[in-house]
Amino acid sequence: MKKKILSMVLCISMTAAALAGCGNSGGNQPASNNNAGDTKEESNAAEDQKEETSSENESGEGKVLNIYGWNEEFQGLFEKYAKDLVPDDVEVKWVITPSKDNAYQNKLDETLLNQENAAADDKIDLFLIEADYASKYVDSEYTLDIKADIGLTDEDLAGQYQYTQDIVTSEDGKLKATSWQATPGLFAYRRSIAKEVLGTDDPAEVQAALADWDKFDAVAEQASAKGYKMLSGYDDSYRTFSNNVSGPWVDADNKIVVDENIMKWVDQTKDYTDKGYNNKTILWDDGWQADQGPKGNVFGFFYSTWGINFTLLGNSLETAVDDGGKEEVGNGIYGDYAVCQGPQSYYWGGSWLCAAAGTDNAELVKNIMQRMTCDKETMLQITKDTQDYTNNEEAMNELAASDYASDFLGGQNHIALFAEAAPKIDMSNTSPYDQGLNEDFQTAFHDYFDGNVDKETALKNFYKAAVEKYPELTYDE
């Protein structure tokens, strides 16, 4: 049943031609009824063979390496740590499509559905997936087994966190992707604001004050009395609730299940909004990002590993222009943040590399995966260079026990906290629908937080949006 559902998900929102391709999973074309058609097909086949041959480099693999992703994070890492693996006669092409409104998945799906008939230089070789929809691709024929098909060994993969492999292992036991990062979540707070509200910025003492949701709410009240907001907006605490649910978004009968823990997020956020404990921003909007900067009045933000180095650090800086017109990055509030575990353990996101079925660069894909996700020294260096948390338990434990310090976090060794949190990550309740349903749920309830609709109407609006996006799903009236 699950595989059937996954196949249906992969076909959603495709064109009519793409849908026909999905139904014809074997890739067999209808037989021609005349000799002229047969001759034309033979000619086309010969031209295809010629193109395949002409598209090989000196190593016998493809001349173009096509990599699909939703932002430039991995592209930057690849350029710094793995570009030397690419032969001089191979061109690397990046196809970047933002994730919003499922745009990346739709682009990826359309291309994968046409992969078998694509020209050699147009075939996807490597593509990235997120935790929110990993199983959609893992349990499909569009991804290769990175052990049997690509050649990574148990020894290569031995240092990784187990959950990063569990989530991308197919129902029939094949490992279908690999990641350079692990993504436990923490609570990042402003040291200066913590001192005013709590009288201390020490991470251990701040954690004691925020150790559960009742204490967190009490600090929100204290912060408000001092003129500060506890959170920036509606979506800030969402992942701490959605990643601690008792079951997946969709049950075995294709019915949407709104977990009780997600409704706790609704109630808390409505309460914070009505009491003025947030600035009514929305995740990723300009106001939310500005709240993380020098002029922000927000106590803290829930962030996982990538968020600290990839988002929070950038948002905390300010830009200045000198007399010559040259743009410079000012100091902003660099050093004024610190992190603690927060009221509840959680994870947020994570990126995995998949080898696309039909790639003509299998050996190069293997080398990239091996370097970027299996090599301890590479991942250790990535963490030292970027402050990200990488997927090698031994390397991260070494840094956790060392004198490693983040200047951005005021000299704190945040790797130690991540190393404590990472083994607790549980992704057993993920589903192929997570990204779409999480986005639709948050969007539907923004109107409730704004006071435009009541809770029941917001829930109905969510269900309506959900079944429009995923027609195969049902829900209780």
PDB file of C-alpha atoms in Angstrom, residues 233-438:
ATOM      1  CA  GLY A 233       6.319  35.020  15.017  1.00  0.00           C
ATOM      2  CA  TYR A 234       3.811  32.326  14.413  1.00  0.00           C
ATOM      3  CA  ASP A 235       6.035  29.542  13.120  1.00  0.00           C
ATOM      4  CA  ASP A 236       9.065  29.746  15.415  1.00  0.00           C
ATOM      5  CA  SER A 237       8.215  26.913  17.793  1.00  0.00           C
ATOM      6  CA  TYR A 238       6.413  24.767  15.211  1.00  0.00           C
ATOM      7  CA  ARG A 239       9.174  22.190  14.678  1.00  0.00           C
ATOM      8  CA  THR A 240       9.555  21.472  18.368  1.00  0.00           C
ATOM      9  CA  PHE A 241       5.916  20.342  18.360  1.00  0.00           C
ATOM     10  CA  SER A 242       5.656  18.769  14.897  1.00  0.00           C
ATOM     11  CA  ASN A 243       8.796  16.678  15.436  1.00  0.00           C
ATOM     12  CA  ASN A 244       7.418  15.228  18.656  1.00  0.00           C
ATOM     13  CA  VAL A 245       4.162  13.807  17.330  1.00  0.00           C
ATOM     14  CA  SER A 246       2.850  10.333  18.165  1.00  0.00           C
ATOM     15  CA  GLY A 247       2.300   9.285  14.551  1.00  0.00           C
ATOM     16  CA  PRO A 248       2.744  10.372  10.900  1.00  0.00           C
ATOM     17  CA  TRP A 249       0.609  12.958   9.115  1.00  0.00           C
ATOM     18  CA  VAL A 250      -1.122  10.266   7.052  1.00  0.00           C
ATOM     19  CA  ASP A 251      -2.284   6.881   8.352  1.00  0.00           C
ATOM     20  CA  ALA A 252      -2.414   3.516   6.565  1.00  0.00           C
ATOM     21  CA  ASP A 253      -5.854   4.358   5.158  1.00  0.00           C
ATOM     22  CA  ASN A 254      -4.633   7.576   3.482  1.00  0.00           C
ATOM     23  CA  LYS A 255      -6.395   9.694   6.096  1.00  0.00           C
ATOM     24  CA  ILE A 256      -4.843  12.924   7.370  1.00  0.00           C
ATOM     25  CA  VAL A 257      -4.225  12.847  11.122  1.00  0.00           C
ATOM     26  CA  VAL A 258      -3.688  16.132  12.974  1.00  0.00           C
ATOM     27  CA  ASP A 259      -1.671  15.115  16.009  1.00  0.00           C
ATOM     28  CA  GLU A 260      -2.551  16.460  19.434  1.00  0.00           C
ATOM     29  CA  ASN A 261       0.964  17.846  19.807  1.00  0.00           C
ATOM     30  CA  ILE A 262       0.547  20.046  16.737  1.00  0.00           C
ATOM     31  CA  MET A 263      -2.657  21.437  18.223  1.00  0.00           C
ATOM     32  CA  LYS A 264      -0.604  22.357  21.298  1.00  0.00           C
ATOM     33  CA  TRP A 265       1.468  24.549  18.969  1.00  0.00           C
ATOM     34  CA  VAL A 266      -1.759  26.186  17.772  1.00  0.00           C
ATOM     35  CA  ASP A 267      -2.873  26.953  21.321  1.00  0.00           C
ATOM     36  CA  GLN A 268       0.517  28.251  22.442  1.00  0.00           C
ATOM     37  CA  THR A 269       0.951  30.456  19.375  1.00  0.00           C
ATOM     38  CA  LYS A 270      -2.537  31.915  19.695  1.00  0.00           C
ATOM     39  CA  ASP A 271      -1.851  32.653  23.358  1.00  0.00           C
ATOM     40  CA  TYR A 272       1.499  34.291  22.581  1.00  0.00           C
ATOM     41  CA  THR A 273      -0.081  36.362  19.815  1.00  0.00           C
ATOM     42  CA  ASP A 274      -2.975  37.577  21.954  1.00  0.00           C
ATOM     43  CA  LYS A 275      -0.628  38.466  24.821  1.00  0.00           C
ATOM     44  CA  GLY A 276       1.880  40.238  22.585  1.00  0.00           C
ATOM     45  CA  TYR A 277       4.690  37.740  23.189  1.00  0.00           C
ATOM     46  CA  ASN A 278       5.624  37.688  19.482  1.00  0.00           C
ATOM     47  CA  ASN A 279       5.935  40.125  16.578  1.00  0.00           C
ATOM     48  CA  LYS A 280       3.411  38.291  14.360  1.00  0.00           C
ATOM     49  CA  THR A 281       6.028  37.486  11.725  1.00  0.00           C
ATOM     50  CA  ILE A 282       6.028  34.500   9.376  1.00  0.00           C
ATOM     51  CA  LEU A 283       8.955  32.148   8.897  1.00  0.00           C
ATOM     52  CA  TRP A 284      11.466  33.493   6.327  1.00  0.00           C
ATOM     53  CA  ASP A 285       9.733  36.860   5.827  1.00  0.00           C
ATOM     54  CA  ASP A 286      11.635  40.152   6.102  1.00  0.00           C
ATOM     55  CA  GLY A 287      10.336  40.932   9.572  1.00  0.00           C
ATOM     56  CA  TRP A 288      11.337  37.522  10.908  1.00  0.00           C
ATOM     57  CA  GLN A 289      14.851  37.880   9.529  1.00  0.00           C
ATOM     58  CA  ALA A 290      15.172  41.441  10.804  1.00  0.00           C
ATOM     59  CA  ASP A 291      14.217  40.277  14.292  1.00  0.00           C
ATOM     60  CA  GLN A 292      17.447  38.245  14.338  1.00  0.00           C
ATOM     61  CA  GLY A 293      19.558  41.326  13.637  1.00  0.00           C
ATOM     62  CA  PRO A 294      20.966  44.234  15.617  1.00  0.00           C
ATOM     63  CA  LYS A 295      17.605  45.999  15.959  1.00  0.00           C
ATOM     64  CA  GLY A 296      15.681  42.884  16.973  1.00  0.00           C
ATOM     65  CA  ASN A 297      13.861  42.708  20.309  1.00  0.00           C
ATOM     66  CA  VAL A 298      13.333  38.925  20.366  1.00  0.00           C
ATOM     67  CA  PHE A 299      14.645  36.694  23.156  1.00  0.00           C
ATOM     68  CA  GLY A 300      15.434  33.737  20.915  1.00  0.00           C
ATOM     69  CA  PHE A 301      14.849  31.417  17.972  1.00  0.00           C
ATOM     70  CA  PHE A 302      14.509  27.662  17.549  1.00  0.00           C
ATOM     71  CA  TYR A 303      17.164  26.515  15.104  1.00  0.00           C
ATOM     72  CA  SER A 304      18.828  23.274  14.122  1.00  0.00           C
ATOM     73  CA  THR A 305      22.460  22.925  13.061  1.00  0.00           C
ATOM     74  CA  TRP A 306      22.242  24.448   9.588  1.00  0.00           C
ATOM     75  CA  GLY A 307      20.208  27.367  10.909  1.00  0.00           C
ATOM     76  CA  ILE A 308      22.953  28.725  13.115  1.00  0.00           C
ATOM     77  CA  ASN A 309      25.659  28.964  10.485  1.00  0.00           C
ATOM     78  CA  PHE A 310      23.517  29.225   7.355  1.00  0.00           C
ATOM     79  CA  THR A 311      20.762  31.612   8.499  1.00  0.00           C
ATOM     80  CA  LEU A 312      21.107  33.118  11.970  1.00  0.00           C
ATOM     81  CA  LEU A 313      24.709  34.225  11.516  1.00  0.00           C
ATOM     82  CA  GLY A 314      23.913  36.019   8.267  1.00  0.00           C
ATOM     83  CA  ASN A 315      20.793  37.665   9.668  1.00  0.00           C
ATOM     84  CA  SER A 316      22.678  38.913  12.725  1.00  0.00           C
ATOM     85  CA  LEU A 317      25.070  40.999  10.630  1.00  0.00           C
ATOM     86  CA  GLU A 318      24.459  44.477   9.320  1.00  0.00           C
ATOM     87  CA  THR A 319      25.620  46.058   6.085  1.00  0.00           C
ATOM     88  CA  ALA A 320      27.399  49.393   5.843  1.00  0.00           C
ATOM     89  CA  VAL A 321      28.640  51.500   2.928  1.00  0.00           C
ATOM     90  CA  ASP A 322      31.830  53.515   3.278  1.00  0.00           C
ATOM     91  CA  ASP A 323      32.614  56.856   1.608  1.00  0.00           C
ATOM     92  CA  GLY A 324      33.935  55.110  -1.484  1.00  0.00           C
ATOM     93  CA  GLY A 325      30.664  53.290  -1.930  1.00  0.00           C
ATOM     94  CA  LYS A 326      32.147  49.901  -1.112  1.00  0.00           C
ATOM     95  CA  GLU A 327      29.771  47.586   0.693  1.00  0.00           C
ATOM     96  CA  GLU A 328      31.129  46.141   3.925  1.00  0.00           C
ATOM     97  CA  VAL A 329      29.696  43.748   6.479  1.00  0.00           C
ATOM     98  CA  GLY A 330      29.503  45.366   9.891  1.00  0.00           C
ATOM     99  CA  ASN A 331      29.843  43.574  13.202  1.00  0.00           C
ATOM    100  CA  GLY A 332      26.147  43.710  14.027  1.00  0.00           C
ATOM    101  CA  ILE A 333      25.455  41.617  17.131  1.00  0.00           C
ATOM    102  CA  TYR A 334      28.092  39.026  16.323  1.00  0.00           C
ATOM    103  CA  GLY A 335      28.899  37.276  19.613  1.00  0.00           C
ATOM    104  CA  ASP A 336      25.617  38.180  21.328  1.00  0.00           C
ATOM    105  CA  TYR A 337      23.949  34.821  20.671  1.00  0.00           C
ATOM    106  CA  ALA A 338      24.288  31.583  22.643  1.00  0.00           C
ATOM    107  CA  VAL A 339      22.438  28.257  22.526  1.00  0.00           C
ATOM    108  CA  CYS A 340      20.805  25.877  24.990  1.00  0.00           C
ATOM    109  CA  GLN A 341      18.750  22.700  24.623  1.00  0.00           C
ATOM    110  CA  GLY A 342      15.413  24.446  25.150  1.00  0.00           C
ATOM    111  CA  PRO A 343      12.135  23.006  26.485  1.00  0.00           C
ATOM    112  CA  GLN A 344      11.978  19.937  24.218  1.00  0.00           C
ATOM    113  CA  SER A 345      14.387  18.015  22.005  1.00  0.00           C
ATOM    114  CA  TYR A 346      13.675  18.116  18.280  1.00  0.00           C
ATOM    115  CA  TYR A 347      15.295  18.104  14.867  1.00  0.00           C
ATOM    116  CA  TRP A 348      14.739  20.306  11.862  1.00  0.00           C
ATOM    117  CA  GLY A 349      15.489  19.353   8.301  1.00  0.00           C
ATOM    118  CA  GLY A 350      18.580  17.727   6.924  1.00  0.00           C
ATOM    119  CA  SER A 351      19.794  17.200   3.366  1.00  0.00           C
ATOM    120  CA  TRP A 352      20.590  13.898   1.671  1.00  0.00           C
ATOM    121  CA  LEU A 353      22.323  13.080  -1.606  1.00  0.00           C
ATOM    122  CA  CYS A 354      20.602  10.635  -3.962  1.00  0.00           C
ATOM    123  CA  ALA A 355      22.083   8.961  -7.022  1.00  0.00           C
ATOM    124  CA  ALA A 356      19.501   9.131  -9.800  1.00  0.00           C
ATOM    125  CA  ALA A 357      18.648   5.942 -11.637  1.00  0.00           C
ATOM    126  CA  GLY A 358      19.987   6.348 -15.168  1.00  0.00           C
ATOM    127  CA  THR A 359      23.014   8.432 -14.218  1.00  0.00           C
ATOM    128  CA  ASP A 360      25.968   8.055 -16.567  1.00  0.00           C
ATOM    129  CA  ASN A 361      28.343   9.283 -13.856  1.00  0.00           C
ATOM    130  CA  ALA A 362      28.034   6.562 -11.224  1.00  0.00           C
ATOM    131  CA  GLU A 363      31.739   6.476 -10.355  1.00  0.00           C
ATOM    132  CA  LEU A 364      31.934  10.245  -9.960  1.00  0.00           C
ATOM    133  CA  VAL A 365      28.763  10.238  -7.860  1.00  0.00           C
ATOM    134  CA  LYS A 366      30.336   7.583  -5.633  1.00  0.00           C
ATOM    135  CA  ASN A 367      33.492   9.634  -5.179  1.00  0.00           C
ATOM    136  CA  ILE A 368      31.494  12.738  -4.261  1.00  0.00           C
ATOM    137  CA  MET A 369      29.331  10.845  -1.770  1.00  0.00           C
ATOM    138  CA  GLN A 370      32.369   9.212  -0.237  1.00  0.00           C
ATOM    139  CA  ARG A 371      34.255  12.492   0.180  1.00  0.00           C
ATOM    140  CA  MET A 372      31.343  14.607   1.356  1.00  0.00           C
ATOM    141  CA  THR A 373      29.496  12.163   3.629  1.00  0.00           C
ATOM    142  CA  CYS A 374      31.947   9.443   4.671  1.00  0.00           C
ATOM    143  CA  ASP A 375      35.355  11.045   5.010  1.00  0.00           C
ATOM    144  CA  LYS A 376      35.938  11.991   8.649  1.00  0.00           C
ATOM    145  CA  GLU A 377      38.573  14.607   7.944  1.00  0.00           C
ATOM    146  CA  THR A 378      36.429  16.373   5.338  1.00  0.00           C
ATOM    147  CA  MET A 379      33.443  16.557   7.649  1.00  0.00           C
ATOM    148  CA  LEU A 380      35.607  17.679  10.550  1.00  0.00           C
ATOM    149  CA  GLN A 381      36.910  20.495   8.370  1.00  0.00           C
ATOM    150  CA  ILE A 382      33.411  21.478   7.238  1.00  0.00           C
ATOM    151  CA  THR A 383      32.387  21.911  10.881  1.00  0.00           C
ATOM    152  CA  LYS A 384      35.499  23.917  11.698  1.00  0.00           C
ATOM    153  CA  ASP A 385      34.991  26.138   8.665  1.00  0.00           C
ATOM    154  CA  THR A 386      31.220  26.619   8.804  1.00  0.00           C
ATOM    155  CA  GLN A 387      30.076  25.740  12.369  1.00  0.00           C
ATOM    156  CA  ASP A 388      27.625  23.258  10.845  1.00  0.00           C
ATOM    157  CA  TYR A 389      27.185  19.873  12.521  1.00  0.00           C
ATOM    158  CA  THR A 390      28.353  17.065  10.275  1.00  0.00           C
ATOM    159  CA  ASN A 391      27.459  13.403  10.012  1.00  0.00           C
ATOM    160  CA  ASN A 392      30.428  11.713  11.654  1.00  0.00           C
ATOM    161  CA  GLU A 393      29.814  10.820  15.276  1.00  0.00           C
ATOM    162  CA  GLU A 394      33.468  10.302  16.159  1.00  0.00           C
ATOM    163  CA  ALA A 395      34.533  13.622  14.643  1.00  0.00           C
ATOM    164  CA  MET A 396      31.742  15.535  16.386  1.00  0.00           C
ATOM    165  CA  ASN A 397      32.484  13.922  19.750  1.00  0.00           C
ATOM    166  CA  GLU A 398      36.125  14.930  19.362  1.00  0.00           C
ATOM    167  CA  LEU A 399      35.120  18.550  18.795  1.00  0.00           C
ATOM    168  CA  ALA A 400      32.584  18.395  21.620  1.00  0.00           C
ATOM    169  CA  ALA A 401      35.323  17.366  24.055  1.00  0.00           C
ATOM    170  CA  SER A 402      37.850  19.896  22.731  1.00  0.00           C
ATOM    171  CA  ASP A 403      38.400  23.612  23.285  1.00  0.00           C
ATOM    172  CA  TYR A 404      36.525  24.383  20.061  1.00  0.00           C
ATOM    173  CA  ALA A 405      34.685  27.682  20.385  1.00  0.00           C
ATOM    174  CA  SER A 406      32.354  29.698  18.189  1.00  0.00           C
ATOM    175  CA  ASP A 407      33.118  33.410  18.138  1.00  0.00           C
ATOM    176  CA  PHE A 408      29.626  34.021  16.784  1.00  0.00           C
ATOM    177  CA  LEU A 409      28.176  32.357  19.896  1.00  0.00           C
ATOM    178  CA  GLY A 410      30.358  34.308  22.287  1.00  0.00           C
ATOM    179  CA  GLY A 411      32.989  31.578  22.606  1.00  0.00           C
ATOM    180  CA  GLN A 412      30.538  28.748  23.287  1.00  0.00           C
ATOM    181  CA  ASN A 413      31.213  25.192  22.104  1.00  0.00           C
ATOM    182  CA  HIS A 414      27.782  24.527  20.625  1.00  0.00           C
ATOM    183  CA  ILE A 415      28.998  21.256  19.113  1.00  0.00           C
ATOM    184  CA  ALA A 416      28.906  19.774  22.616  1.00  0.00           C
ATOM    185  CA  LEU A 417      25.167  20.477  22.880  1.00  0.00           C
ATOM    186  CA  PHE A 418      24.492  19.145  19.392  1.00  0.00           C
ATOM    187  CA  ALA A 419      26.479  15.991  20.182  1.00  0.00           C
ATOM    188  CA  GLU A 420      24.258  15.426  23.199  1.00  0.00           C
ATOM    189  CA  ALA A 421      21.066  15.971  21.225  1.00  0.00           C
ATOM    190  CA  ALA A 422      21.865  14.119  17.977  1.00  0.00           C
ATOM    191  CA  PRO A 423      21.518  10.537  19.313  1.00  0.00           C
ATOM    192  CA  LYS A 424      17.984  11.371  20.516  1.00  0.00           C
ATOM    193  CA  ILE A 425      16.645  12.135  17.040  1.00  0.00           C
ATOM    194  CA  ASP A 426      13.705   9.949  16.066  1.00  0.00           C
ATOM    195  CA  MET A 427      12.382  10.157  12.506  1.00  0.00           C
ATOM    196  CA  SER A 428      10.068   7.170  12.706  1.00  0.00           C
ATOM    197  CA  ASN A 429       6.966   9.321  12.157  1.00  0.00           C
ATOM    198  CA  THR A 430       8.026  10.996   8.920  1.00  0.00           C
ATOM    199  CA  SER A 431       5.954  10.604   5.753  1.00  0.00           C
ATOM    200  CA  PRO A 432       6.174  11.600   2.062  1.00  0.00           C
ATOM    201  CA  TYR A 433       3.615  14.322   2.725  1.00  0.00           C
ATOM    202  CA  ASP A 434       5.422  16.209   5.492  1.00  0.00           C
ATOM    203  CA  GLN A 435       6.607  19.265   3.604  1.00  0.00           C
ATOM    204  CA  GLY A 436       3.289  19.987   1.919  1.00  0.00           C
ATOM    205  CA  LEU A 437       1.109  19.319   4.965  1.00  0.00           C
ATOM    206  CA  ASN A 438       3.374  21.216   7.356  1.00  0.00           C
TER     207      ASN A 438
END
